[in-house]
PDB file of C-alpha atoms and ligand atoms in Angstrom:
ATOM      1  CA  UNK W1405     -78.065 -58.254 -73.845  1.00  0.00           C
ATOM      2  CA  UNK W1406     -81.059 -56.361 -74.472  1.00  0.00           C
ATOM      3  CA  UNK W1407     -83.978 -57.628 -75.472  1.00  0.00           C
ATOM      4  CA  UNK W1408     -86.482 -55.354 -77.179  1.00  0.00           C
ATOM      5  CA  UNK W1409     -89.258 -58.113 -77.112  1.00  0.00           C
ATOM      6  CA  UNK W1410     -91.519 -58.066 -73.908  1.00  0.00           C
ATOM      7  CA  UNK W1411     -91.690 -60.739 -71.157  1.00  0.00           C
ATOM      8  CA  UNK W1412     -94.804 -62.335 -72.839  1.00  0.00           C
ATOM      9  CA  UNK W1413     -93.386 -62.953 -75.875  1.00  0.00           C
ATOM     10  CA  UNK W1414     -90.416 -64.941 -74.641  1.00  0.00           C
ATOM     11  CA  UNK W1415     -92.688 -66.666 -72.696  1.00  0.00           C
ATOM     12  CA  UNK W1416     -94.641 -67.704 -75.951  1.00  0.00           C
ATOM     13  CA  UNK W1417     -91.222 -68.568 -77.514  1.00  0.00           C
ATOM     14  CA  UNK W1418     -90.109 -70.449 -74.624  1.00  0.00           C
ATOM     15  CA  UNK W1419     -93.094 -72.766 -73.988  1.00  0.00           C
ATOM     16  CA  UNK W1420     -93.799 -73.282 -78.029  1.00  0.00           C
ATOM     17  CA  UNK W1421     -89.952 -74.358 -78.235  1.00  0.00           C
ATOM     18  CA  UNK W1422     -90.394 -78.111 -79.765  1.00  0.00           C
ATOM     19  CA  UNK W1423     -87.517 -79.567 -77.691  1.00  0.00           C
ATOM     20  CA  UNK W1424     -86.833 -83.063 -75.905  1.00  0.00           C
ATOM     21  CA  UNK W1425     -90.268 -84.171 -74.962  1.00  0.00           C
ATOM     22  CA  UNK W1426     -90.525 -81.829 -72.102  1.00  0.00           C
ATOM     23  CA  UNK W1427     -92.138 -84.091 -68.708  1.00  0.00           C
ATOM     24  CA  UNK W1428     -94.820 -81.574 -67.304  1.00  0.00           C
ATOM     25  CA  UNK W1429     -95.258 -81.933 -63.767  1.00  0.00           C
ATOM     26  CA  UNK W1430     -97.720 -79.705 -62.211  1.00  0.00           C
ATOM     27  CA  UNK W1431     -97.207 -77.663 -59.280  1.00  0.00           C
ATOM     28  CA  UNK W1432     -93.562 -78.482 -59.771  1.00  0.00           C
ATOM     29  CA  UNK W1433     -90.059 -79.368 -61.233  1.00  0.00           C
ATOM     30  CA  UNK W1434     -89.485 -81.730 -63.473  1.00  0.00           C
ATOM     31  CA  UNK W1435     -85.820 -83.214 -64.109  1.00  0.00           C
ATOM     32  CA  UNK W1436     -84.951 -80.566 -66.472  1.00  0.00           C
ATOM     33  CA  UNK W1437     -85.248 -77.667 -64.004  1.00  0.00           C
ATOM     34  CA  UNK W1438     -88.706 -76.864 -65.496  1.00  0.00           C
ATOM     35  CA  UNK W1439     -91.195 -75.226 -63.105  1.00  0.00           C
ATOM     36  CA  UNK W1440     -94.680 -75.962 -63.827  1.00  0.00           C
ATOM     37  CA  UNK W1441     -97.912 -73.958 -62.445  1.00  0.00           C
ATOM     38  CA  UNK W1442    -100.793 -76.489 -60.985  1.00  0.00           C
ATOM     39  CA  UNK W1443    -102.331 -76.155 -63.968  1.00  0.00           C
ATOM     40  CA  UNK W1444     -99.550 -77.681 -65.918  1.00  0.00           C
ATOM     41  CA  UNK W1445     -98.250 -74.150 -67.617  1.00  0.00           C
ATOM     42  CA  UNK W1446     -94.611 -73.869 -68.476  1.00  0.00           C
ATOM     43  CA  UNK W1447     -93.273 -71.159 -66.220  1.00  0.00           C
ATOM     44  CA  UNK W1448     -89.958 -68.681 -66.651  1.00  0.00           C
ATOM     45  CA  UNK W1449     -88.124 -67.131 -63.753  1.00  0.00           C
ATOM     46  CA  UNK W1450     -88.118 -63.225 -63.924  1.00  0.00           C
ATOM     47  CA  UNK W1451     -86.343 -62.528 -61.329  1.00  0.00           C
ATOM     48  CA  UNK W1452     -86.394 -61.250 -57.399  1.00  0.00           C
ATOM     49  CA  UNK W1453     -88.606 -59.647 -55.654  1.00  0.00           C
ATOM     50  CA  UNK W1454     -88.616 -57.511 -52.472  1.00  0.00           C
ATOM     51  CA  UNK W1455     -91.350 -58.545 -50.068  1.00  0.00           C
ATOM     52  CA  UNK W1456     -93.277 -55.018 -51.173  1.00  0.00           C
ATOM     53  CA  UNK W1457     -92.925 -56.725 -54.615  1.00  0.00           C
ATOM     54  CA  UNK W1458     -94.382 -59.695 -53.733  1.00  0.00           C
ATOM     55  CA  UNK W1459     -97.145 -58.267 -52.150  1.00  0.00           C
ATOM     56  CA  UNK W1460     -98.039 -56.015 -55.279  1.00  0.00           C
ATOM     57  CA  UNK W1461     -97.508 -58.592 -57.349  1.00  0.00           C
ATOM     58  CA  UNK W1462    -100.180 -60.809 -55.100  1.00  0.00           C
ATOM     59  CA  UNK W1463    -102.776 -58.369 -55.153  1.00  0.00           C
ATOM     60  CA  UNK W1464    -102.336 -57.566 -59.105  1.00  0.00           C
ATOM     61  CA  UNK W1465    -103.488 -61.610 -59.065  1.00  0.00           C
ATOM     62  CA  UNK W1466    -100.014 -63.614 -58.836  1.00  0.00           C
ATOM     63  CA  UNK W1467    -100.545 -67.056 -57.856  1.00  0.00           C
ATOM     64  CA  UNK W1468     -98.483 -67.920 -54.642  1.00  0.00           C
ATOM     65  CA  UNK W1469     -96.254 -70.961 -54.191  1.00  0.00           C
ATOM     66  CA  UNK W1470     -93.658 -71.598 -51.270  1.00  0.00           C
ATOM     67  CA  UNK W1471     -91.142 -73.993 -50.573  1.00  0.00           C
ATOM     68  CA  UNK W1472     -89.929 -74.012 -46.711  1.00  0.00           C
ATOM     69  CA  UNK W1473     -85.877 -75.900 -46.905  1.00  0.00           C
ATOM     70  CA  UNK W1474     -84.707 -73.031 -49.310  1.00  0.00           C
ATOM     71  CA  UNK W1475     -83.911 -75.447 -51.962  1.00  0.00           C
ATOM     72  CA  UNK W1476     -85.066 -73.661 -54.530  1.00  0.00           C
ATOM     73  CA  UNK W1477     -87.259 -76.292 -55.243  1.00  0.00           C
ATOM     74  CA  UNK W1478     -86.090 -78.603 -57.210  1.00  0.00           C
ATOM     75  CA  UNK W1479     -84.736 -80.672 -54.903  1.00  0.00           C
ATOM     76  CA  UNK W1480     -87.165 -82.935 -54.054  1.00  0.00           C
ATOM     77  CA  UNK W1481     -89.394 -80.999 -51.854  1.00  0.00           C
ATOM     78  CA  UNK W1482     -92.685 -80.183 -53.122  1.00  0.00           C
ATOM     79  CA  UNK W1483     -93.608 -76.655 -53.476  1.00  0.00           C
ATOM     80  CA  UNK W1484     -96.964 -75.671 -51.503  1.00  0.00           C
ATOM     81  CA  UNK W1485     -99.465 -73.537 -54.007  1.00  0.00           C
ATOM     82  CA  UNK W1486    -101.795 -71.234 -51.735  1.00  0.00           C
ATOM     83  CA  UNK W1487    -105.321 -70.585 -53.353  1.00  0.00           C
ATOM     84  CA  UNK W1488    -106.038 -67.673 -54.584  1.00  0.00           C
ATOM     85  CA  UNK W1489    -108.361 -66.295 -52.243  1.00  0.00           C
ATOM     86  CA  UNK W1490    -106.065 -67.191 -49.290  1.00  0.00           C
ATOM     87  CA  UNK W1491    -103.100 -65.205 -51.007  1.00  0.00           C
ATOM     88  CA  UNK W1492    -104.762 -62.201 -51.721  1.00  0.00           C
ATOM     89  CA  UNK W1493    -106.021 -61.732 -48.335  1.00  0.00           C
ATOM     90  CA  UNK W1494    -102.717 -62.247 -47.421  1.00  0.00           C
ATOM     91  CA  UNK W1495    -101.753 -59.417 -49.207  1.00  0.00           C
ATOM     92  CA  UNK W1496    -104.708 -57.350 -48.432  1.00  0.00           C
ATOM     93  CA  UNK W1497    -102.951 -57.517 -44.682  1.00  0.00           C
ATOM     94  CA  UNK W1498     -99.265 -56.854 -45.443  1.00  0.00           C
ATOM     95  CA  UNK W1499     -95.876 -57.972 -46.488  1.00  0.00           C
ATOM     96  CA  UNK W1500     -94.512 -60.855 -46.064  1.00  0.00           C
ATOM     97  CA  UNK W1501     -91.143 -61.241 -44.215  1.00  0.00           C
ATOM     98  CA  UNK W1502     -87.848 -62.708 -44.369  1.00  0.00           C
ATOM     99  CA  UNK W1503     -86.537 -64.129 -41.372  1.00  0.00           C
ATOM    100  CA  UNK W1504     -82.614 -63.960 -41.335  1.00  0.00           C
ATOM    101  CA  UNK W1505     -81.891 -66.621 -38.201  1.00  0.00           C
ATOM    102  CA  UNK W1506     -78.629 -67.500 -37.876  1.00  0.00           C
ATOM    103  CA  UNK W1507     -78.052 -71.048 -39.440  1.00  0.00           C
ATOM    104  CA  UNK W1508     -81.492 -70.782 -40.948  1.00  0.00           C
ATOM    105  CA  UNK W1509     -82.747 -72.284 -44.489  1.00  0.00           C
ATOM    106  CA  UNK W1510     -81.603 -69.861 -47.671  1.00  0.00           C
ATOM    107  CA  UNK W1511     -84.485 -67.595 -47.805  1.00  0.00           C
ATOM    108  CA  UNK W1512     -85.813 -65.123 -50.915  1.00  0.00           C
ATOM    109  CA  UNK W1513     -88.643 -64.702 -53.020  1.00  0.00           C
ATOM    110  CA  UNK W1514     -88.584 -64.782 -56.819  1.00  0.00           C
ATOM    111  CA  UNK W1515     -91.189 -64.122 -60.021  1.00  0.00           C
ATOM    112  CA  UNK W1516     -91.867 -66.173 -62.455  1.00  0.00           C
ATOM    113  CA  UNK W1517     -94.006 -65.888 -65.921  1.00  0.00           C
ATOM    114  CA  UNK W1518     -96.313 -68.343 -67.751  1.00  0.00           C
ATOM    115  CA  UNK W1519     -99.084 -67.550 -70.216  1.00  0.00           C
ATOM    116  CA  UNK W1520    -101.755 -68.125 -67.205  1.00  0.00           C
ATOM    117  CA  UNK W1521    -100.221 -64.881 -65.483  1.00  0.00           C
ATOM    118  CA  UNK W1522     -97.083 -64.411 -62.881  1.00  0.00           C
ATOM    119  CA  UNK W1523     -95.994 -66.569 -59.795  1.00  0.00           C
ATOM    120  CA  UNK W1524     -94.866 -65.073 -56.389  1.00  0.00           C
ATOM    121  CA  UNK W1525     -92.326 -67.921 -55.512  1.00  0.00           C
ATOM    122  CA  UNK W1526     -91.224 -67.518 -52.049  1.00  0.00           C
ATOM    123  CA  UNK W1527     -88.414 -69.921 -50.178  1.00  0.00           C
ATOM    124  CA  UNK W1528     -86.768 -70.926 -46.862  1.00  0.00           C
ATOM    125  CA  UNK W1529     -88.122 -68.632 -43.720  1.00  0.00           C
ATOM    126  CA  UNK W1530     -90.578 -66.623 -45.370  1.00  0.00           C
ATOM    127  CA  UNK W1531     -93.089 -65.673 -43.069  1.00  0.00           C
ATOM    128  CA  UNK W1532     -96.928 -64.066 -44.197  1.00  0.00           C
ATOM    129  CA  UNK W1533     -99.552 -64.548 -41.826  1.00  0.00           C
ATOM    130  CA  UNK W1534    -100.241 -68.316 -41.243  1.00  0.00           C
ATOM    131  CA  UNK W1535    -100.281 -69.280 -45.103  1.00  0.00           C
ATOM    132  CA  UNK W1536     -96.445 -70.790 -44.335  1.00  0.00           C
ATOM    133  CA  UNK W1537     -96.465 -72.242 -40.830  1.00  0.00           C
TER     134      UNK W1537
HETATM  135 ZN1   ZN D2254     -86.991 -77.146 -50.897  1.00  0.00          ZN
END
């Protein structure tokens, strides 16, 4: 289905939804599947993103979070937020990369949306200068 609405707006519908009390963990999941920017914002998954997306979106002013198992994140582990200084001269220096080893964590980068501004979400054996290691 097509929706002729635009990304902001059903992130405005989404996070002013009065639903079950909705547990706001910051910087993370909450029980619910919820992702939460540090800040507490109600975030909405967009979609993938190529590395050459993630790096546009990084330097447009994306915040950057990463989670190394490849869980996704909301499986226990805590996802790491990198400042944003540190992530845009990240992406001032390149792309970040995928490493496909053999028996190696799940590994892909997805957006997400809140009303603060997008997240560059990156999982498993994503590589971009030291920022992961
Ligand atoms: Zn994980």
């Amino acid at each position: 289905m097509r929706s002729h609405r635009s990304f902001a707006e059903i992130v405005a519908e989404v996070v002013s939804t009065p639903g079950p009390e909705r547990v706001v963990r910051p910087g993370s999941f909450n029980r619910e599947g919820e992702l939460f920017d540090p800040d507490g914002g109600l975030l909405v998954r967009r979609g993938l993103l190529t590395v050459g997306g993630a790096r546009h979106e990084v330097r447009r002013g994306a915040r950057l979070a990463w989670e190394g198992c490849g869980c996704g994140g909301w499986a226990g582990c805590a996802p790491v937020w990198v400042d944003g200084p540190a992530a845009r001269s990240l992406a001032a220096d390149g792309s970040p990369r995928l490493r496909s080893r053999r028996n190696g964590a799940p590994t892909w980068i997805d957006l997400w949306q809140g009303e603060a501004g997008p997240v560059v979400f990156a999982h498993g054996e994503v590589e971009w200068g030291d920022a992961f290691a």
